[in-house]
Amino acid sequence: MWTLGDQVISSGTNALIAFAVARRVSAGQFGAFSIAFALFALVVGFSRAAGTSPLGMKYADAAPRIFRAAGAAATGTALVLGMITGGCLVAVGAVLGTTVGAAIAAMGLVMPGLLLQDAWRYVFIAEGRPAKAAVNDMVWTVIQLGGVFFLLRHGVGSSATYLLVWGGAAAAAALVGIVQSGFWPAPVRSREWIRRHREVAGYMSAEYITVQGAQQGSTLLIGVFGTAIAVGALRGVQTLLGPTTILAVGIISFAIPEFSRRRDMSARARIRSATMLSCLVVGAGVLWGALFLLVPDRVGVALLGDTWAQTRGILVLTIIQQAGAAATVGPACMLYALGQPKLTFRAHCVLAPALFVFPVAGLARYGLQGAVVGYIVAFWMTVPLWFVLLHRAAHRAEVPTRDLLGSGEKAGSRGPEAMRTVC
């Protein structure tokens, strides 16, 4: 519950800034904000893959001293990535100029704080102390609320300014994370951290680069070949359906370290648990999306301003799209917990090209609705593959464990590292 609560707070801050920008600025400014936010989504995914993902998969049951050292290296890696990517975004924004360039440059300035704050969240969750993650996100929320209220009161209409307030609040929360954890990030250990976990970091980074790169890349191409308003509509509907993502990410954050501790699960139990997780996320997402189909237009305008008109036209299709993505949550959690990033990478290698090609092709043929149909096809075509990979991995993990126990050797006598290798 603490993990889900933390995710509600974290995603709530993202939704808050999106609603504030959508209501105050023009549709074009909101499109610029959406492009900058798409870049953040790409970078933070890569940071989680290279920096914090190994914590939940390999250190959830480690001794406190070992975990603290791992946490310092992981957060240091996130900070280094934030500084590198942030500098690149500032340079790109300065070259582009205009509204979009200003938003990208603003995102670059706040990127180090954003990635470090996100890394602290994952450190606390992997450590089994999600209440600290929730407190840290609450600090971010309180500071952000004060800043956004100030901007709204003074009629600020620049999306870049809202991004600076949003990211600045995250940087303040990142400093609080140092106090909460009792140790500092160790950026000098970032290369060692990536090298030591090069298999996990490599495959998961490749996943984020391919899948998020394809999805965010198609979003950017929709802005190039369509309009910035179309990108704003996609971001608007994602904001409305945000609680589905909150639930999915909360489950993933909790399930991976939890299942990694439960090394004696049978193959049948793993498959059943993964299926139940997927059904939970799909059902919750469909029910939540259906609520917005019933609200009057004045409520939609109050939430999204001028962006509501186009958002309403793609809402049904986006609900179907997100259900396809949610259906893979359970298998993905279990495969990560089994230490099988190579298998998840295979599934994402099928998904990524489809995410890049189908939406852009749909846009060219049928407009914005065609783009969403392209996303639907991409997500749903990979669902059977995820469950096939889960079935094979679960049964392979079960056989060595049975052989080990059947030989009369006690599982605990070999230590967690030995059992991790066996599983």
Coordinates of C-alpha atoms in Angstrom, one line a residue:
M1 CA 0.0 0.0 0.0
W2 CA 2.9 2.4 0.7
T3 CA 4.3 1.6 -2.7
L4 CA 1.1 2.3 -4.4
G5 CA 0.6 5.4 -2.3
D6 CA 4.0 6.7 -3.3
Q7 CA 3.3 6.1 -6.9
V8 CA 0.0 8.0 -6.6
I9 CA 1.9 11.0 -5.1
S10 CA 4.7 10.8 -7.7
S11 CA 2.5 10.5 -10.7
G12 CA 0.1 13.1 -9.2
T13 CA 2.9 15.7 -9.4
N14 CA 3.3 14.9 -13.1
A15 CA -0.5 15.2 -13.6
L16 CA -0.6 18.4 -11.6
I17 CA 2.0 20.2 -13.8
A18 CA 0.2 18.8 -16.9
F19 CA -3.2 20.1 -15.9
A20 CA -1.7 23.5 -14.8
V21 CA 0.0 24.0 -18.1
A22 CA -3.0 22.8 -20.1
R23 CA -5.3 25.2 -18.3
R24 CA -3.0 28.3 -18.3
V25 CA -1.1 28.2 -21.6
S26 CA -2.2 28.0 -25.3
A27 CA -2.5 24.7 -27.1
G28 CA 0.8 25.3 -28.8
Q29 CA 2.6 25.9 -25.5
F30 CA 1.1 22.7 -24.2
G31 CA 2.4 20.9 -27.2
A32 CA 5.9 22.2 -26.5
F33 CA 5.5 21.1 -22.9
S34 CA 4.5 17.6 -24.1
I35 CA 7.5 17.3 -26.4
A36 CA 9.8 18.2 -23.5
F37 CA 8.0 15.8 -21.2
A38 CA 8.4 13.0 -23.8
L39 CA 12.1 13.5 -23.7
F40 CA 12.0 13.3 -19.9
A41 CA 10.1 10.0 -20.1
L42 CA 12.8 8.6 -22.4
V43 CA 15.7 9.7 -20.2
V44 CA 14.2 8.6 -16.8
G45 CA 13.5 5.2 -18.2
F46 CA 17.1 4.8 -19.3
S47 CA 18.2 6.0 -15.8
R48 CA 16.1 3.4 -14.1
A49 CA 17.4 0.7 -16.3
A50 CA 21.1 1.5 -15.8
G51 CA 20.9 2.9 -12.3
T52 CA 18.2 1.5 -10.1
S53 CA 16.8 -1.6 -11.7
P54 CA 19.6 -3.9 -10.3
L55 CA 18.6 -2.9 -6.8
G56 CA 15.3 -4.6 -6.9
M57 CA 16.5 -7.6 -8.8
K58 CA 19.7 -8.4 -7.0
Y59 CA 19.9 -6.5 -3.6
A60 CA 16.4 -6.7 -2.2
D61 CA 17.5 -9.3 0.4
A62 CA 21.1 -8.0 0.8
A63 CA 22.6 -7.0 4.2
P64 CA 22.2 -3.3 5.1
R65 CA 25.9 -2.5 4.6
I66 CA 25.9 -4.0 1.1
F67 CA 22.6 -2.3 0.2
R68 CA 23.8 1.1 1.2
A69 CA 26.9 0.8 -0.9
A70 CA 24.8 -0.4 -3.8
G71 CA 22.3 2.5 -3.3
A72 CA 25.1 5.0 -3.3
A73 CA 26.4 3.7 -6.6
A74 CA 22.9 3.5 -8.2
T75 CA 22.0 7.1 -7.2
G76 CA 25.4 8.3 -8.3
T77 CA 24.8 6.7 -11.7
A78 CA 21.4 8.5 -12.0
L79 CA 23.1 11.8 -11.1
V80 CA 25.8 11.4 -13.8
L81 CA 23.2 10.5 -16.4
G82 CA 21.2 13.5 -15.4
M83 CA 24.1 15.9 -15.8
I84 CA 25.1 14.4 -19.2
T85 CA 21.6 14.3 -20.8
G86 CA 20.7 17.7 -19.2
G87 CA 23.6 19.4 -20.8
C88 CA 22.7 17.9 -24.2
L89 CA 19.1 19.1 -23.9
V90 CA 20.2 22.6 -22.9
A91 CA 22.4 22.7 -26.0
V92 CA 19.6 21.4 -28.3
G93 CA 17.1 23.9 -26.8
A94 CA 19.5 26.8 -27.4
V95 CA 19.9 25.8 -31.0
L96 CA 16.2 25.3 -31.7
G97 CA 15.0 28.5 -30.0
T98 CA 11.3 29.2 -30.2
T99 CA 8.7 27.8 -27.7
V100 CA 9.8 24.2 -28.2
G101 CA 13.5 25.0 -27.7
A102 CA 12.8 26.9 -24.5
A103 CA 10.8 24.0 -23.1
I104 CA 13.6 21.5 -24.0
A105 CA 16.3 23.7 -22.5
A106 CA 14.3 24.1 -19.3
M107 CA 13.9 20.3 -19.1
G108 CA 17.7 20.0 -19.5
L109 CA 18.4 22.4 -16.6
V110 CA 16.3 20.3 -14.1
M111 CA 17.1 16.9 -15.4
P112 CA 19.9 16.1 -12.8
G113 CA 17.5 16.8 -9.9
L114 CA 14.6 14.8 -11.5
L115 CA 16.7 11.7 -12.1
L116 CA 18.3 11.8 -8.6
Q117 CA 14.9 12.2 -6.9
D118 CA 13.5 9.3 -8.9
A119 CA 16.5 7.2 -8.0
W120 CA 15.9 7.8 -4.2
R121 CA 12.4 6.5 -4.6
Y122 CA 13.6 3.2 -6.1
V123 CA 16.3 2.9 -3.4
F124 CA 13.7 3.1 -0.6
I125 CA 11.3 0.7 -2.3
A126 CA 13.9 -1.9 -3.1
E127 CA 15.1 -1.6 0.5
G128 CA 11.6 -2.4 1.8
R129 CA 11.0 1.1 3.1
P130 CA 8.4 2.6 0.7
A131 CA 7.1 5.0 3.4
K132 CA 10.3 7.0 3.0
A133 CA 9.7 7.1 -0.8
A134 CA 6.2 8.5 -0.2
V135 CA 7.5 11.1 2.2
N136 CA 10.1 12.2 -0.3
D137 CA 7.5 12.5 -3.0
M138 CA 5.3 14.5 -0.6
V139 CA 8.1 17.0 -0.1
W140 CA 8.3 17.4 -3.9
T141 CA 4.5 17.8 -4.1
V142 CA 4.3 20.5 -1.4
I143 CA 7.2 22.6 -2.9
Q144 CA 5.7 22.2 -6.3
L145 CA 2.2 23.3 -5.2
G146 CA 3.6 26.5 -3.8
G147 CA 5.5 27.3 -7.0
V148 CA 2.7 26.4 -9.4
F149 CA 0.2 28.5 -7.3
F150 CA 2.6 31.4 -7.5
L151 CA 2.8 31.1 -11.3
L152 CA -0.9 30.8 -11.7
R153 CA -1.6 33.7 -9.5
H154 CA 0.7 35.9 -11.6
G155 CA -0.7 34.7 -14.9
V156 CA 2.5 33.1 -16.2
G157 CA 1.8 31.5 -19.7
S158 CA 5.2 30.0 -20.5
S159 CA 5.5 26.2 -20.4
A160 CA 9.3 26.4 -19.8
T161 CA 8.7 28.3 -16.5
Y162 CA 6.3 25.7 -15.2
L163 CA 8.9 23.0 -16.1
L164 CA 11.6 24.9 -14.1
V165 CA 9.3 25.0 -11.0
W166 CA 8.4 21.4 -11.4
G167 CA 12.0 20.2 -11.7
G168 CA 13.3 22.6 -9.1
A169 CA 11.0 21.1 -6.6
A170 CA 12.3 17.6 -7.5
A171 CA 15.8 18.8 -6.9
A172 CA 14.9 20.0 -3.4
A173 CA 13.3 16.6 -2.7
A174 CA 16.4 14.9 -3.9
L175 CA 18.4 16.7 -1.2
V176 CA 15.9 15.5 1.4
G177 CA 16.6 12.0 0.1
I178 CA 20.2 12.3 1.1
V179 CA 19.1 13.0 4.7
Q180 CA 16.6 10.2 4.7
S181 CA 19.0 7.6 3.4
G182 CA 22.0 8.6 5.5
F183 CA 24.4 8.4 2.6
W184 CA 25.4 10.4 -0.4
P185 CA 25.2 9.5 -4.0
A186 CA 28.6 8.2 -5.4
P187 CA 28.9 9.4 -9.0
V188 CA 32.5 8.3 -9.1
R189 CA 31.3 4.7 -8.8
S190 CA 28.8 5.0 -11.7
R191 CA 31.2 3.3 -14.2
E192 CA 31.9 0.4 -11.8
W193 CA 28.2 0.0 -11.1
I194 CA 27.3 -0.3 -14.8
R195 CA 30.2 -2.6 -15.4
R196 CA 29.3 -4.9 -12.5
H197 CA 25.7 -5.2 -13.7
R198 CA 26.3 -4.9 -17.4
E199 CA 24.0 -7.7 -18.2
V200 CA 21.0 -6.4 -16.4
A201 CA 21.8 -2.8 -17.2
G202 CA 22.7 -3.6 -20.7
Y203 CA 19.5 -5.5 -21.6
M204 CA 17.2 -3.2 -19.7
S205 CA 18.9 0.0 -21.0
A206 CA 18.5 -1.5 -24.5
E207 CA 14.8 -2.1 -23.7
Y208 CA 14.2 1.5 -22.7
I209 CA 16.2 2.8 -25.6
T210 CA 14.3 0.7 -28.1
V211 CA 10.8 0.8 -26.7
Q212 CA 10.7 4.2 -25.1
G213 CA 12.8 5.6 -27.9
A214 CA 10.3 4.2 -30.5
Q215 CA 7.2 5.4 -28.6
Q216 CA 8.6 8.8 -27.8
G217 CA 10.1 9.0 -31.3
S218 CA 6.8 8.3 -32.9
T219 CA 5.3 11.0 -30.7
L220 CA 7.8 13.5 -31.9
L221 CA 7.2 12.5 -35.5
I222 CA 3.5 13.0 -35.0
G223 CA 4.4 16.5 -33.9
V224 CA 6.6 16.9 -37.0
F225 CA 4.2 15.5 -39.6
G226 CA 1.1 16.4 -37.8
T227 CA 0.9 19.3 -35.4
A228 CA 2.0 20.2 -31.9
I229 CA -1.7 20.3 -31.0
A230 CA -1.9 16.6 -31.9
V231 CA 1.0 15.8 -29.5
G232 CA -0.8 17.8 -26.9
A233 CA -3.9 15.7 -27.4
L234 CA -2.0 12.5 -26.9
R235 CA -0.4 13.9 -23.7
G236 CA -3.8 15.1 -22.5
V237 CA -5.4 11.7 -22.8
Q238 CA -2.4 10.1 -21.1
T239 CA -2.8 12.5 -18.3
L240 CA -6.5 11.6 -17.9
L241 CA -5.7 7.9 -17.8
G242 CA -2.7 8.5 -15.6
P243 CA -4.0 6.5 -12.6
T244 CA -3.8 3.3 -14.7
T245 CA -0.1 4.0 -15.1
I246 CA 0.2 4.8 -11.4
L247 CA -1.2 1.4 -10.6
A248 CA 1.0 -0.4 -13.1
V249 CA 4.2 1.2 -12.0
G250 CA 3.3 0.8 -8.3
I251 CA 2.7 -3.0 -8.9
I252 CA 6.0 -3.3 -10.8
S253 CA 8.0 -1.4 -8.1
F254 CA 6.6 -3.7 -5.4
A255 CA 6.3 -7.0 -7.3
I256 CA 9.9 -7.3 -8.7
P257 CA 11.7 -7.2 -5.3
E258 CA 9.0 -9.1 -3.6
F259 CA 9.0 -12.0 -6.2
S260 CA 12.8 -12.0 -6.2
R261 CA 12.7 -12.8 -2.5
R262 CA 10.3 -15.7 -3.1
R263 CA 12.6 -18.2 -4.8
D264 CA 10.6 -21.3 -3.9
M265 CA 7.5 -20.4 -6.0
S266 CA 6.3 -23.2 -8.3
A267 CA 5.9 -22.5 -12.0
R268 CA 2.2 -22.7 -11.7
A269 CA 2.1 -20.2 -8.9
R270 CA 4.3 -17.8 -10.9
I271 CA 2.1 -18.0 -14.0
R272 CA -1.1 -17.6 -11.9
S273 CA 0.4 -14.6 -10.0
A274 CA 1.5 -12.9 -13.2
T275 CA -1.9 -13.4 -14.8
M276 CA -3.7 -12.0 -11.8
L277 CA -1.5 -8.9 -11.9
S278 CA -2.2 -8.3 -15.5
C279 CA -6.0 -8.7 -15.1
L280 CA -5.9 -6.3 -12.1
V281 CA -4.2 -3.5 -14.1
V282 CA -6.3 -4.1 -17.2
G283 CA -9.6 -4.1 -15.3
A284 CA -8.7 -1.0 -13.3
G285 CA -7.6 0.9 -16.4
V286 CA -10.8 0.1 -18.4
L287 CA -13.0 1.2 -15.5
W288 CA -11.1 4.4 -14.9
G289 CA -11.2 5.3 -18.6
A290 CA -14.9 4.6 -18.8
L291 CA -15.5 7.3 -16.2
F292 CA -14.2 10.0 -18.5
L293 CA -16.5 8.8 -21.3
L294 CA -19.4 9.8 -19.1
V295 CA -18.3 13.3 -17.9
P296 CA -19.8 16.4 -19.6
D297 CA -17.6 18.5 -21.8
R298 CA -17.4 21.3 -19.2
V299 CA -15.5 19.0 -16.9
G300 CA -13.1 18.0 -19.6
V301 CA -12.5 21.7 -20.5
A302 CA -11.9 22.5 -16.8
L303 CA -9.3 19.8 -16.7
L304 CA -7.5 20.2 -20.1
G305 CA -8.7 23.5 -21.5
D306 CA -8.5 23.8 -25.3
T307 CA -6.8 20.4 -25.5
W308 CA -10.0 18.6 -24.4
A309 CA -11.7 18.8 -27.9
Q310 CA -9.1 16.5 -29.6
T311 CA -8.5 14.5 -26.5
R312 CA -12.2 13.4 -26.3
G313 CA -12.0 12.1 -29.8
I314 CA -9.3 9.5 -29.1
L315 CA -10.3 8.5 -25.6
V316 CA -12.0 5.2 -26.4
L317 CA -9.1 4.1 -28.6
T318 CA -6.5 5.1 -26.0
I319 CA -8.3 3.0 -23.4
I320 CA -7.9 0.0 -25.7
Q321 CA -4.3 0.9 -26.3
Q322 CA -3.5 1.1 -22.6
A323 CA -5.2 -2.2 -21.9
G324 CA -2.8 -3.9 -24.3
A325 CA 0.2 -2.4 -22.5
A326 CA -1.3 -3.3 -19.1
A327 CA -1.8 -6.9 -20.1
T328 CA 2.0 -7.4 -20.2
V329 CA 2.6 -6.1 -16.6
G330 CA 2.3 -9.4 -14.9
P331 CA 4.7 -11.4 -17.2
A332 CA 7.2 -8.6 -17.2
C333 CA 7.3 -8.4 -13.4
M334 CA 7.9 -12.2 -13.1
L335 CA 10.5 -12.3 -15.8
Y336 CA 12.5 -9.5 -14.1
A337 CA 12.2 -11.2 -10.7
L338 CA 13.6 -14.4 -12.3
G339 CA 16.5 -12.4 -13.5
Q340 CA 15.6 -12.8 -17.2
P341 CA 16.2 -9.4 -18.8
K342 CA 17.4 -11.2 -21.9
L343 CA 13.9 -12.6 -22.4
T344 CA 12.1 -9.3 -21.8
F345 CA 14.5 -7.7 -24.3
R346 CA 13.4 -10.2 -26.9
A347 CA 9.8 -9.2 -26.4
H348 CA 10.6 -5.6 -26.6
C349 CA 12.6 -6.1 -29.8
V350 CA 9.3 -7.2 -31.4
L351 CA 7.4 -4.3 -29.8
A352 CA 9.7 -1.4 -30.6
P353 CA 9.6 -1.4 -34.4
A354 CA 5.8 -1.7 -34.2
L355 CA 5.6 1.3 -31.9
F356 CA 7.6 3.4 -34.2
V357 CA 6.1 2.4 -37.6
F358 CA 2.4 1.7 -37.0
P359 CA 1.4 5.0 -35.3
V360 CA 3.2 7.1 -37.9
A361 CA 1.7 5.1 -40.7
G362 CA -1.7 5.4 -39.1
L363 CA -1.3 9.2 -38.8
A364 CA -0.4 9.5 -42.5
R365 CA -3.5 7.4 -43.5
Y366 CA -6.2 8.3 -41.0
G367 CA -4.9 11.3 -38.9
L368 CA -4.7 11.3 -35.1
Q369 CA -7.1 8.5 -34.6
G370 CA -5.1 6.3 -37.0
A371 CA -2.0 7.0 -34.9
V372 CA -3.7 5.6 -31.8
V373 CA -4.9 2.6 -33.8
G374 CA -1.3 2.0 -34.6
Y375 CA -0.4 2.0 -31.0
I376 CA -3.2 -0.5 -30.3
V377 CA -1.9 -3.0 -32.9
A378 CA 1.7 -2.7 -31.6
F379 CA 0.8 -3.4 -27.9
W380 CA -1.7 -6.2 -28.4
M381 CA 0.3 -8.1 -30.9
T382 CA 3.0 -8.8 -28.3
V383 CA 0.7 -10.0 -25.5
P384 CA 0.8 -13.7 -26.4
L385 CA 4.6 -13.6 -26.8
W386 CA 5.0 -12.3 -23.2
F387 CA 3.0 -15.2 -21.7
V388 CA 4.9 -17.8 -23.8
L389 CA 8.2 -16.4 -22.5
L390 CA 6.8 -16.4 -18.9
H391 CA 5.7 -20.0 -19.2
R392 CA 9.1 -21.2 -20.4
A393 CA 11.1 -19.2 -17.9
A394 CA 8.9 -20.3 -14.9
H395 CA 9.2 -24.0 -15.7
R396 CA 13.0 -23.7 -16.3
A397 CA 13.4 -22.0 -12.9
E398 CA 11.4 -24.7 -11.2
V399 CA 13.4 -27.7 -12.3
P400 CA 16.8 -26.8 -10.9
T401 CA 15.3 -25.9 -7.6
R402 CA 13.5 -29.2 -7.3
D403 CA 16.7 -31.1 -8.2
L404 CA 18.7 -29.2 -5.6
L405 CA 16.2 -29.9 -2.8
G406 CA 15.8 -33.5 -3.9
S407 CA 19.5 -34.1 -3.6
G408 CA 19.3 -33.6 0.1
E409 CA 21.1 -30.3 0.1
K410 CA 19.4 -27.5 2.0
A411 CA 18.7 -24.4 0.0
G412 CA 19.7 -22.1 2.7
S413 CA 23.1 -23.7 3.2
R414 CA 24.4 -22.2 0.0
G415 CA 23.4 -18.6 0.6
P416 CA 21.3 -16.2 -1.4
E417 CA 23.9 -15.8 -4.2
A418 CA 23.9 -19.5 -4.8
M419 CA 20.1 -19.7 -4.8
R420 CA 19.9 -16.7 -7.1
T421 CA 22.2 -18.5 -9.6
V422 CA 20.1 -21.6 -9.4
C423 CA 16.8 -19.7 -9.9

